[in-house]
GROMACS .gro file of C-alpha atoms in nm:
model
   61
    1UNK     CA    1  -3.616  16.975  20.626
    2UNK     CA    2  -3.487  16.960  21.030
    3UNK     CA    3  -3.087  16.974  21.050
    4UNK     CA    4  -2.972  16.629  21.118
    5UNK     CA    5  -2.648  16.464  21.298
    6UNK     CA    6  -2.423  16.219  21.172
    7UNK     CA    7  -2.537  15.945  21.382
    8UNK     CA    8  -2.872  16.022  21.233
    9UNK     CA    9  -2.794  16.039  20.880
   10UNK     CA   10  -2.557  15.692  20.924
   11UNK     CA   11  -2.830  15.572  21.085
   12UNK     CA   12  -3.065  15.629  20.800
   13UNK     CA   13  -2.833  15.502  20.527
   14UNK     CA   14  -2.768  15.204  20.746
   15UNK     CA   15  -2.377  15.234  20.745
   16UNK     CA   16  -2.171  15.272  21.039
   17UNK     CA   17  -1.798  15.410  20.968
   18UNK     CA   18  -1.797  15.802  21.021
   19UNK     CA   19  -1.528  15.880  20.830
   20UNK     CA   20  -1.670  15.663  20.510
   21UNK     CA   21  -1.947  15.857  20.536
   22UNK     CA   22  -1.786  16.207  20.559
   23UNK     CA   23  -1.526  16.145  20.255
   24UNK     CA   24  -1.762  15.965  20.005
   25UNK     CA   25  -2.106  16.203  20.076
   26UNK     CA   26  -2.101  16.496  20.313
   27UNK     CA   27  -1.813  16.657  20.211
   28UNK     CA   28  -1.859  16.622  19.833
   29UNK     CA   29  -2.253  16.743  19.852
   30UNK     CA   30  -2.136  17.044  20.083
   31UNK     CA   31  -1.878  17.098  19.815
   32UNK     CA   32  -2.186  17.104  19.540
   33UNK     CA   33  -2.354  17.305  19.769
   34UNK     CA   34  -2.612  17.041  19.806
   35UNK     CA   35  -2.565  17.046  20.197
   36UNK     CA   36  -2.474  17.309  20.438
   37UNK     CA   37  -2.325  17.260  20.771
   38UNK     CA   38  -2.508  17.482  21.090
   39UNK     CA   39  -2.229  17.556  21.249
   40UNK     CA   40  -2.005  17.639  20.957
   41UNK     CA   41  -1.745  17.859  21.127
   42UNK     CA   42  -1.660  17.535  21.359
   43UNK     CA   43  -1.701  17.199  21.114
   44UNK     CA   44  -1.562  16.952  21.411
   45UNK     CA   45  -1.814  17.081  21.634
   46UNK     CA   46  -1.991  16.801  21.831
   47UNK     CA   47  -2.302  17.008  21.811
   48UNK     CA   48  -2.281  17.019  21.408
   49UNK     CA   49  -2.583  16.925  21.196
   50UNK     CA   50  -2.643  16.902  20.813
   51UNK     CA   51  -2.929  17.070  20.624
   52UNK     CA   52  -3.006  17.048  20.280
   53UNK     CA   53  -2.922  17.319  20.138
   54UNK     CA   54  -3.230  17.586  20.027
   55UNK     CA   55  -3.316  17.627  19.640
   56UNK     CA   56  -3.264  17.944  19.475
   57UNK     CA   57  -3.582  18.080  19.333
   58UNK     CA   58  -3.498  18.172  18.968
   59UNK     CA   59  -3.724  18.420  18.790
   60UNK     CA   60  -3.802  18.315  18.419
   61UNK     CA   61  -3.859  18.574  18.179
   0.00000   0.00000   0.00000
């Protein structure tokens, strides 16, 4: 799946308060590891997307 931007992802939840949005979804899936930020090193970065974040493969044996 592409990286997407805030205004994208509020856009496609239809809500419009940022910081709503940030306390009550992004941070807690990045914190489950189900998102990851692309520019983790700078999280306030006006450039910063969110990707979901890539399965692990697990080997059954």
């Amino acid at each position: 799946m592409a990286p997407k931007s805030l205004s994208d992802i509020l856009q496609h939840l239809g809500l419009k308060n940022r910081e709503n949005l940030m306390d009550v979804y992004i941070n807690p899936m990045i914190g489950a590891g189900v998102l990851e930020m692309t520019e983790p090193d700078n999280p306030t970065s006006r450039n910063q997307m969110y990707v979901t974040a890539k399965a692990e493969a697990h080997d059954e044996a």
